[in-house]
Short mmCIF file of C-alpha atoms and ligand atoms in Angstrom, two decimals:
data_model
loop_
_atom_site.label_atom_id
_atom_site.label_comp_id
_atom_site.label_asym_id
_atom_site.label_seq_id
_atom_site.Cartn_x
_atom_site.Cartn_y
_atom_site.Cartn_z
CA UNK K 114 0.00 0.00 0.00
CA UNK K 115 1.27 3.52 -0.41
CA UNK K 116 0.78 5.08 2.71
CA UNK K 117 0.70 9.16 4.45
CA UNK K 118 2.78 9.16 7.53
CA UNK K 119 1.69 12.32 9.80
CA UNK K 120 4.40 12.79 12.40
CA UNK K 121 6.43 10.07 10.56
CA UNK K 122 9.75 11.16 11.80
CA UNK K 123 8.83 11.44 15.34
CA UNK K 124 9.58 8.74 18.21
CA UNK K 125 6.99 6.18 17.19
CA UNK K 126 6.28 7.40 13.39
CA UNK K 127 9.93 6.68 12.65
CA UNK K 128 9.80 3.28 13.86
CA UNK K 129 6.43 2.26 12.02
CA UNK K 130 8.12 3.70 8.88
CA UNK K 131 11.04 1.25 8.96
CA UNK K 132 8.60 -1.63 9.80
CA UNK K 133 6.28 -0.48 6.97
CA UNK K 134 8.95 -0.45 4.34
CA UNK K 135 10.15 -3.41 5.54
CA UNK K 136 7.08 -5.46 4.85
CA UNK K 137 7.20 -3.71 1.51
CA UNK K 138 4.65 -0.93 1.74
CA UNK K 139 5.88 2.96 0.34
CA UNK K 140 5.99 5.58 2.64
CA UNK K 141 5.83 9.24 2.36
CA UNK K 142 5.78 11.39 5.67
CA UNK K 143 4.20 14.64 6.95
CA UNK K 144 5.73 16.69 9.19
CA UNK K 145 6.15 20.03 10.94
CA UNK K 146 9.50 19.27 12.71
CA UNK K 147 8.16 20.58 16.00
CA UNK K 148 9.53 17.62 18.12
CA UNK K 149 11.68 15.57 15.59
CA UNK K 150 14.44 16.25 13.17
CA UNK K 151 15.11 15.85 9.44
CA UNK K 152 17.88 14.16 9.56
CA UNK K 153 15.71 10.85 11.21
CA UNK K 154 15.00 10.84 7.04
CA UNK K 155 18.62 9.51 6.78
CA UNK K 156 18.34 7.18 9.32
CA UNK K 157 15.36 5.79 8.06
CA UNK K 158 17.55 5.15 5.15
CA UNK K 159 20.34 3.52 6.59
CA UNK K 160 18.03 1.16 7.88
CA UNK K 161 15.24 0.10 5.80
CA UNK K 162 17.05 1.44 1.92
CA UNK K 163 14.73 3.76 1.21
CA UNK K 164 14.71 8.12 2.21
CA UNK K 165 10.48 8.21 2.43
CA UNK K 166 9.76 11.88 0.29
CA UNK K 167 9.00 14.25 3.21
CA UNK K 168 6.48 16.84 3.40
CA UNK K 169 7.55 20.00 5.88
CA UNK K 170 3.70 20.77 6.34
CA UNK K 171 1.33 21.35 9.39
CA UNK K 172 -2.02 19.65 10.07
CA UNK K 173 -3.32 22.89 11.28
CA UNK K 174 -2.70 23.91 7.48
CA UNK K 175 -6.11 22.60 6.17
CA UNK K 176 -4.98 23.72 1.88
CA UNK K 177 -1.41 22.07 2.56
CA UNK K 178 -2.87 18.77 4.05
CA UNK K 179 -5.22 18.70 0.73
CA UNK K 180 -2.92 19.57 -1.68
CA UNK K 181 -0.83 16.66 -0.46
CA UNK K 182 -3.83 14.19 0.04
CA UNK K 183 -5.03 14.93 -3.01
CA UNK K 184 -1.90 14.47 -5.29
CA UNK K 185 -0.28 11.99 -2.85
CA UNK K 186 -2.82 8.75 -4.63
CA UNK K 187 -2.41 7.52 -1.14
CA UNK K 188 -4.53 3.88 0.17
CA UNK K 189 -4.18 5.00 3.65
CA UNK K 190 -3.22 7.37 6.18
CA UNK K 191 -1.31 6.69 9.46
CA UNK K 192 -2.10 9.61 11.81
CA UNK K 193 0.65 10.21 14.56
CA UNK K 194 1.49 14.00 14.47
CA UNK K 195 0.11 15.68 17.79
CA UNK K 196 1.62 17.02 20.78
CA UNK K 197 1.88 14.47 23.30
CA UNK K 198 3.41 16.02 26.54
CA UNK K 199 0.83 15.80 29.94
CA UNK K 200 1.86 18.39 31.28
CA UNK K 201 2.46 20.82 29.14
CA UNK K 202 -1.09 19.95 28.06
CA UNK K 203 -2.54 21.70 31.44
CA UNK K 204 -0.20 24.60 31.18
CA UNK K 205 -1.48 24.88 26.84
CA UNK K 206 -4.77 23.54 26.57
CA UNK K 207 -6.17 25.77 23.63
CA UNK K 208 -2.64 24.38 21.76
CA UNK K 209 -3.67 20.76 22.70
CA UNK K 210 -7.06 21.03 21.40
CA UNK K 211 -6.00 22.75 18.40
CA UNK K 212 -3.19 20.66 17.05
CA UNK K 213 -4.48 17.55 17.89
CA UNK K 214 -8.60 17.95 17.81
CA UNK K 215 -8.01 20.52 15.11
CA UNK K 216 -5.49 18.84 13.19
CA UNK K 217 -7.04 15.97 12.80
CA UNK K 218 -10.61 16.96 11.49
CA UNK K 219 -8.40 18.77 8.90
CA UNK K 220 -6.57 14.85 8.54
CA UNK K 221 -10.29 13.53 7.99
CA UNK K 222 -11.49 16.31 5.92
CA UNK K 223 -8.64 15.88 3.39
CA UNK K 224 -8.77 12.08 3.53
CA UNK K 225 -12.68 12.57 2.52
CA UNK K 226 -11.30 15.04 -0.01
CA UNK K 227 -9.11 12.94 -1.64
CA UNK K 228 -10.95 9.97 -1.33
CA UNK K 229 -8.24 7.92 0.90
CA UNK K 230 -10.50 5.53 2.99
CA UNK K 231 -8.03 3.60 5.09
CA UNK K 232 -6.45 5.59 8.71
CA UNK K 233 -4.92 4.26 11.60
CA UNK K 234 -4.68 6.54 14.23
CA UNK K 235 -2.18 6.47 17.62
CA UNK K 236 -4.33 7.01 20.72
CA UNK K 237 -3.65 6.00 24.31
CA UNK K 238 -4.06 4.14 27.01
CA UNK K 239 -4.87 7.59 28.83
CA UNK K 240 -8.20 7.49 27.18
CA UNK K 241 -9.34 5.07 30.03
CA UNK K 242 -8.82 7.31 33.21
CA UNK K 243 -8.44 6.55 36.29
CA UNK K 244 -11.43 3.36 36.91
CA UNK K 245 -8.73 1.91 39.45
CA UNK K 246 -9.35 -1.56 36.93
CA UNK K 247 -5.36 -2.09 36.68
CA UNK K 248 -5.69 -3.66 33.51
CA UNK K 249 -8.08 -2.43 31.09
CA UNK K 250 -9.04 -4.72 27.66
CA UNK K 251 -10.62 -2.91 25.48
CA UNK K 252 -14.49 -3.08 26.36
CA UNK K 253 -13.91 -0.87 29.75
CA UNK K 254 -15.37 2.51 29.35
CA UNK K 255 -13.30 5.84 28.22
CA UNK K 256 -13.44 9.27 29.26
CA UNK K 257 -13.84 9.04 32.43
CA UNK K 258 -11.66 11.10 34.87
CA UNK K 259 -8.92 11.92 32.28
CA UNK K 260 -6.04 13.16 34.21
CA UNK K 261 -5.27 16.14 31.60
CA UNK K 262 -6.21 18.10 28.28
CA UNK K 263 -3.95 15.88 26.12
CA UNK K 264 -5.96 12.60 27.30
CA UNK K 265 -9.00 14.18 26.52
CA UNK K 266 -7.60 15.11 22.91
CA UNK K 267 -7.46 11.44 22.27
CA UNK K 268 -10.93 10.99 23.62
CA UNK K 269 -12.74 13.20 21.86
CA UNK K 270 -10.31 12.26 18.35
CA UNK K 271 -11.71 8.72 19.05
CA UNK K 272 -14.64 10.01 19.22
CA UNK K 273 -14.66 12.13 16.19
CA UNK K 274 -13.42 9.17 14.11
CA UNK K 275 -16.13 7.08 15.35
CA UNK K 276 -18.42 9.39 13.86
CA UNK K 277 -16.77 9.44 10.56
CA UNK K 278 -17.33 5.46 10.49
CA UNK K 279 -21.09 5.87 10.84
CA UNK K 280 -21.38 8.97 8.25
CA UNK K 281 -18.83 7.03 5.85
CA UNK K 282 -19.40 3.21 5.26
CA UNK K 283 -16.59 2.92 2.79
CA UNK K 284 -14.33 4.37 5.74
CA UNK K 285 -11.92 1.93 7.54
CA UNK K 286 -10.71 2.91 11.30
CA UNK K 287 -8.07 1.45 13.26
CA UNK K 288 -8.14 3.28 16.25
CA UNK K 289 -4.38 1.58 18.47
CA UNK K 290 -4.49 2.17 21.99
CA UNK K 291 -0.71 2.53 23.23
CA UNK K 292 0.58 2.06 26.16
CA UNK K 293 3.55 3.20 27.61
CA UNK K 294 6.24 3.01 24.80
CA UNK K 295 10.05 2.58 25.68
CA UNK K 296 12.94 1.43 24.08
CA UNK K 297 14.78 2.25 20.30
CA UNK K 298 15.70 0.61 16.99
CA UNK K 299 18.24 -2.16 17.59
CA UNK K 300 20.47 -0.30 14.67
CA UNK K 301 20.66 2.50 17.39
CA UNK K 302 19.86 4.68 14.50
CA UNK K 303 16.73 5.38 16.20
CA UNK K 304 15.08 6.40 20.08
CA UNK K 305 13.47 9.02 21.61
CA UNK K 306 15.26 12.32 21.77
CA UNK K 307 12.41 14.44 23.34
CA UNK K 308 12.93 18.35 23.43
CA UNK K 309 13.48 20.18 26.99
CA UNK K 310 13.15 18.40 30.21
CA UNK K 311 11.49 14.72 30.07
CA UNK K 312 8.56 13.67 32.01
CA UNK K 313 8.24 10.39 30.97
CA UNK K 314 10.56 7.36 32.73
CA UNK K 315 12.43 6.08 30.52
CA UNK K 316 13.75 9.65 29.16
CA UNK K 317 14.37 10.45 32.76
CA UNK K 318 16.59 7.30 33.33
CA UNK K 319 18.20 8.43 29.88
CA UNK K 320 19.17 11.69 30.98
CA UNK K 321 19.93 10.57 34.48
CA UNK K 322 22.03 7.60 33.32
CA UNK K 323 24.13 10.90 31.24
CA UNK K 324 24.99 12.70 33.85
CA UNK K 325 22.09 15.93 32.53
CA UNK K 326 19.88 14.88 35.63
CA UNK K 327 21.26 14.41 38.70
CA UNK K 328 19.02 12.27 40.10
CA UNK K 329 16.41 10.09 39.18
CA UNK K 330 12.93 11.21 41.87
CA UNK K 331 10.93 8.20 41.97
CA UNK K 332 7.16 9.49 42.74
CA UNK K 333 6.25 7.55 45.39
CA UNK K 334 7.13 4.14 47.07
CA UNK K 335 3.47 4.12 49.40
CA UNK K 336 1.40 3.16 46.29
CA UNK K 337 -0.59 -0.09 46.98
CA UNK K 338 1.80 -2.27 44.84
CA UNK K 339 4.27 -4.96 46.06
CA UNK K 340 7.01 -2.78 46.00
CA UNK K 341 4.83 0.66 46.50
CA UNK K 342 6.02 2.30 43.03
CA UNK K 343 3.50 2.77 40.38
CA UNK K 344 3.30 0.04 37.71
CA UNK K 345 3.02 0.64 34.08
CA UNK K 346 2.73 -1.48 30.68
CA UNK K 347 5.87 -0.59 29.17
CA UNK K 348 5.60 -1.71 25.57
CA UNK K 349 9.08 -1.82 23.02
CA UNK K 350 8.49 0.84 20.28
CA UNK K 351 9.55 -2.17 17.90
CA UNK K 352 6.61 -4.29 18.98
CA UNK K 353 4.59 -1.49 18.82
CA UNK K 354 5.77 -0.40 15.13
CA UNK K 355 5.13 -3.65 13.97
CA UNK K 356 1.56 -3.81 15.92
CA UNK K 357 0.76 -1.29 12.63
CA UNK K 358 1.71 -3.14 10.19
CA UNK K 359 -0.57 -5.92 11.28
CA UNK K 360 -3.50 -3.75 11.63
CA UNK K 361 -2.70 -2.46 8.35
CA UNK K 362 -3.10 -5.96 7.02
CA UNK K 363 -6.45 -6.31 8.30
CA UNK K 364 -8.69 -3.14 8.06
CA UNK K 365 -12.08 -3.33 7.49
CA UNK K 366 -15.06 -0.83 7.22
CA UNK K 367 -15.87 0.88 10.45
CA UNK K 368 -14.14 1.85 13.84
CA UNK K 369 -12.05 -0.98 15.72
CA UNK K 370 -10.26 -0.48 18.26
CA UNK K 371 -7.21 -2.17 19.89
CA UNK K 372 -4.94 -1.97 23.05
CA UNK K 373 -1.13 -2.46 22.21
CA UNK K 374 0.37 -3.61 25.16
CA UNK K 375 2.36 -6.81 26.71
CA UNK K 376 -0.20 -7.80 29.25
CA UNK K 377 2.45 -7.93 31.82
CA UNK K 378 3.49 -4.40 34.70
CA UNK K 379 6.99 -3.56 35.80
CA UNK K 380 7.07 -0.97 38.47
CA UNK K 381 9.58 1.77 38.66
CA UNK K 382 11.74 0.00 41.25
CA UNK K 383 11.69 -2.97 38.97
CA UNK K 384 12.44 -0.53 35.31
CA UNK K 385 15.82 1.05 37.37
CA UNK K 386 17.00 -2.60 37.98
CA UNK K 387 16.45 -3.90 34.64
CA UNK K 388 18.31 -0.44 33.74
CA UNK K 389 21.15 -1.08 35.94
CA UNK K 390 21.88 -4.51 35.00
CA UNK K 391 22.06 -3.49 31.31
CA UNK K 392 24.45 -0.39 32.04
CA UNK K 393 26.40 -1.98 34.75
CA UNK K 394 25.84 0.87 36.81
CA UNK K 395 23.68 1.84 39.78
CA UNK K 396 21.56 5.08 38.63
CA UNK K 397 21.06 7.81 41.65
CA UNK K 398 17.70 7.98 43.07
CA UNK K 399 15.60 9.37 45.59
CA UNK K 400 11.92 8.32 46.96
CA UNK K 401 9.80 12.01 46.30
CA UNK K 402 5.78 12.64 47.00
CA UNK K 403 3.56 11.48 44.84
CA UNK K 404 2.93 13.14 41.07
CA UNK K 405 -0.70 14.55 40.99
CA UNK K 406 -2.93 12.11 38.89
CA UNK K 407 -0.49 9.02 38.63
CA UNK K 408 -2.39 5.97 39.56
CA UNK K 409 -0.92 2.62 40.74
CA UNK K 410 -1.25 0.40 38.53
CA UNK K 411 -2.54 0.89 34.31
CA UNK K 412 -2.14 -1.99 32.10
CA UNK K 413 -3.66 -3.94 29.03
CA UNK K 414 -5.19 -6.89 28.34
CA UNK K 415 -3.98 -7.02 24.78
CA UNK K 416 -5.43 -10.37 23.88
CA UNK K 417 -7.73 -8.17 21.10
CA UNK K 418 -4.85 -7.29 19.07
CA UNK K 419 -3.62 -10.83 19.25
CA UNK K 420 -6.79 -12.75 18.38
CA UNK K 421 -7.65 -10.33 15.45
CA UNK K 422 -4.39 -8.95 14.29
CA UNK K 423 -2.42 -12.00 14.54
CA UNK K 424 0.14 -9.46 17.28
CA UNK K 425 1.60 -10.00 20.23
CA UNK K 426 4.77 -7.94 21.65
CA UNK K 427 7.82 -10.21 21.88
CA UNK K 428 10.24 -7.94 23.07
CA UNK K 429 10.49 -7.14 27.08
CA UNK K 430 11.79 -4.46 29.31
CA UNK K 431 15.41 -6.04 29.53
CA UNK K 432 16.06 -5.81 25.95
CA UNK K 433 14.37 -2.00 25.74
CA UNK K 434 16.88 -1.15 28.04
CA UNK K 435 19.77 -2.69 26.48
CA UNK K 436 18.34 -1.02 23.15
CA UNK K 437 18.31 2.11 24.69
CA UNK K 438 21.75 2.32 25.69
CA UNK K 439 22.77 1.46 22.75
CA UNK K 440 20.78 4.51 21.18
CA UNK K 441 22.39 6.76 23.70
CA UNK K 442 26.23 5.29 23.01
CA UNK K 443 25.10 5.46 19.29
CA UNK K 444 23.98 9.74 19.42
CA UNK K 445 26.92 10.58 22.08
CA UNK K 446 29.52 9.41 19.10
CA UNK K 447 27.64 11.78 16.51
P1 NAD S 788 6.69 12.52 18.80
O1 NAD S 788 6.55 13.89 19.35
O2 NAD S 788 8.06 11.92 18.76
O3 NAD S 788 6.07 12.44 17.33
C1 NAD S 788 5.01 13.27 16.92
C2 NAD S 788 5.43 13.95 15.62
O4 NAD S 788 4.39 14.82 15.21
C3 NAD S 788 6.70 14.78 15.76
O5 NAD S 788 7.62 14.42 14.75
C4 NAD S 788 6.22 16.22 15.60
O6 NAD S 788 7.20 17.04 14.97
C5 NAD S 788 4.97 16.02 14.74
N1 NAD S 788 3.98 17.09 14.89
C6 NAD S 788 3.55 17.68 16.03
N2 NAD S 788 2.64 18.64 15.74
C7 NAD S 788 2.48 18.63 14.41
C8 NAD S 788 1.70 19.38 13.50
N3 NAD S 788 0.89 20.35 13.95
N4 NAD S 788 1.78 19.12 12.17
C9 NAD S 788 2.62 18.16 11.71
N5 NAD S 788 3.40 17.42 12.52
C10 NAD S 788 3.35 17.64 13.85
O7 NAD S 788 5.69 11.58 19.62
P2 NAD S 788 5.52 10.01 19.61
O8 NAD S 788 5.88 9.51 20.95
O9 NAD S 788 6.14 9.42 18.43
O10 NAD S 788 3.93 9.93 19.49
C11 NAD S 788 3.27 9.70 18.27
C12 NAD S 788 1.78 9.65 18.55
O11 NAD S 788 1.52 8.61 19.49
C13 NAD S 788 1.23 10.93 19.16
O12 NAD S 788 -0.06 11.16 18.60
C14 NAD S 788 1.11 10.60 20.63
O13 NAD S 788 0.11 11.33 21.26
C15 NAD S 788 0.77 9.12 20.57
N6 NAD S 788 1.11 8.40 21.80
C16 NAD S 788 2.40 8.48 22.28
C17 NAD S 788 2.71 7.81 23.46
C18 NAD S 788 4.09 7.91 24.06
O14 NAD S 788 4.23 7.68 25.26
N7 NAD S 788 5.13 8.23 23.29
C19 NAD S 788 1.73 7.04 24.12
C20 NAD S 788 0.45 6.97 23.58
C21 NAD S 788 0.15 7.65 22.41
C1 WQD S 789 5.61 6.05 34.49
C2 WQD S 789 5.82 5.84 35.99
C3 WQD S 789 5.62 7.81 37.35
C4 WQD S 789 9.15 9.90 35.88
C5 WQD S 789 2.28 8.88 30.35
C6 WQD S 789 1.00 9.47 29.83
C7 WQD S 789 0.28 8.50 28.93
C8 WQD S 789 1.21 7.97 27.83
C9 WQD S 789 2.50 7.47 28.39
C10 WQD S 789 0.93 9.36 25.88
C11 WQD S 789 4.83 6.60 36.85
C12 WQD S 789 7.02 7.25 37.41
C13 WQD S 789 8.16 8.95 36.07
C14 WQD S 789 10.06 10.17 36.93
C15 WQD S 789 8.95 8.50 38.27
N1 WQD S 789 1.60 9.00 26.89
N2 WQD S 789 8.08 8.26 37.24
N3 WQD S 789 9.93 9.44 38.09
O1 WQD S 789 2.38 8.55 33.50
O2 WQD S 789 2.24 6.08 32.92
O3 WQD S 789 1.95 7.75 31.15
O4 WQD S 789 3.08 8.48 29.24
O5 WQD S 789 -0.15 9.03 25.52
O6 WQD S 789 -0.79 9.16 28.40
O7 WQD S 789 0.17 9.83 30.93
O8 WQD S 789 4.18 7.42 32.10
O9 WQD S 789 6.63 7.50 31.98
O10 WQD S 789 5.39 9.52 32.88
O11 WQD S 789 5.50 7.43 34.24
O12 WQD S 789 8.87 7.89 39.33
O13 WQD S 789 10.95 11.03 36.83
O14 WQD S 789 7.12 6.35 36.34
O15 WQD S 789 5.19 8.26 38.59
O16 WQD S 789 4.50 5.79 37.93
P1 WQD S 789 2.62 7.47 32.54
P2 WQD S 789 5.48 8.05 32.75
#
């Protein structure tokens, strides 16, 4: 298939796109360069043969997203571009709601346009609040207590799409609930190099583990959990690229949806060890309150995505972390 990345070179686009072109589908990307570079084009190419055409464009730019759609002859449509950063979604709501509410009506509208039927869009396991379940498959309900404006982007996205399903029967939805993605090509070629100062874990232990943090705060050790940190579903970007590509292969007409997960928590005490084992070296730390809206344990039940789509993540934490570091030795040699 010939297929529209949005946010293509980002963290989890970039991944996708290697899979994609691996399993012999053409790729051309969309993006605006807000929180990835160009030069992940190259690396895309070192890895998988192929430099995807890029498109420096904005889905806030309704005519630019057309003009592409329409002379791209494009089957389908992966949507990933969107700001994705919690908190910065409280601090910038209206920005949160336009980029990635806005953006993607103008994503749909094109698609409509240009008569590109297929989409597969990147929501998250934030869409399920905080029901205290633990582990959520796929039938527990959404929207309810979202910790923050960016988890109710995704909500109300999901929502839209739905909607475009009903008013569209020729239109084919594959809505892929992530969960908490870690980890970076084995090539090294390829991670997560967020902007500013991470929130999320794993870019914390990066930047602690380099000596740009000093220490790594864990939130909390009182949580109701064996060993009283918070646990998460951390899934290997790799598993997760390739969790597209299988949905890809089996679209059909209307909305589906599907957790992409490993079925399995690590808690933070348990994601510095496997850390420290694959570095050698003991990371700093220090016990801190609790983060406002973190709840103790938020899982999937992936079994969906492996009935249906024929996917189940193979990779685990151990070798995330060993792919990491090697991502981090790769970018500190240029
Ligand atoms: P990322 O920031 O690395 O990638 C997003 C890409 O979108 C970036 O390359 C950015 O430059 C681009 N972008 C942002 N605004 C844009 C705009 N207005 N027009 C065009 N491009 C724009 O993030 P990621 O981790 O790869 O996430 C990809 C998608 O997956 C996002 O929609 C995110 O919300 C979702 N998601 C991420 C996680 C996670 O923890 N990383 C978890 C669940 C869902
Ligand atoms: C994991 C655990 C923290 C940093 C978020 C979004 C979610 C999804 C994935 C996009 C928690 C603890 C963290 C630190 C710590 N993103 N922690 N010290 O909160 O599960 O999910 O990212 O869709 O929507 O909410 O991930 O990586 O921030 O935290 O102790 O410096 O690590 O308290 O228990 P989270 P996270």
């Amino acid at each position: 298939m010939k297929i529209l990345a949005t946010g293509g070179t980002g963290y989890i686009g970039s991944h996708t796109v290697v899979e994609l072109i691996a399993s012999g589908h053409e790729v051309e990307i969309l993006d605006n360069l807000s929180n990835s570079k160009e030069s992940v084009l190259d690396r895309i190419n070192e890895i998988a043969g192929v430099r995807p055409k890029f498109f420096n464009a904005d889905i806030c730019d309704f005519n630019a997203l057309s003009k592409i759609m329409r002379e791209g002859n494009y089957d389908a449509v992966i949507h990933f571009a969107g700001l994705k950063a919690v908190g910065e979604s409280v601090e910038k709501p209206l920005e949160y709601f336009e980029t990635n509410v806005g953006g993607s009506v103008n994503v749909l509208k094109a698609m409509r346009e240009a008569g590109i039927n297929k989409i597969i869009f990147s929501s998250s396991a934030t869409v399920y609040g905080d029901q205290g379940l633990g582990f959520y498959d796929e039938e527990a309900q959404t929207g309810i207590k979202i910790a923050c404006p960016y988890g109710e982007t995704k909500y109300m996205i999901e929502r839209i799409l739905m909607a475009e399903a009903v008013a569209r029967p020729e239109f084919e939805c594959t809505i892929l609930r992530y969960f908490n993605p870690i980890g970076a090509h084995p090539s090294g070629l390829l991670g997560e190099d967020p902007n500013g100062i991470p929130n999320n874990l794993m870019p914390v232990i990066m930047r602690v583990s380099t000596g740009d943090i000093p220490e790594l705060q864990i939130y909390g050790d009182d949580y109701d959990t064996e060993d009283g940190t918070c646990i998460r579903d951390y899934i290997h970007v790799v598993d997760l690229a390739k969790g597209h590509v299988s949905a890809l292969d089996k679209m059909k007409t209307g909305a589906e949806v599907y957790n992409l997960g490993t079925n399995k928590g690590t808690s933070v005490l348990e994601m510095i060890k496997a850390f420290e084992d694959a570095s050698g070296k003991k990371l700093p730390t220090k016990v801190v309150a609790r983060r406002a809206g973190d709840v103790p344990v938020h899982c999937a039940i992936a079994d969906k995505a492996n009935r249906e789509l024929g996917w189940k993540a193979e990779l685990d934490v151990a070798d995330a972390c060993r792919d990491t570091l090697n991502y981090l030795a790769h970018e500190a040699r240029g």
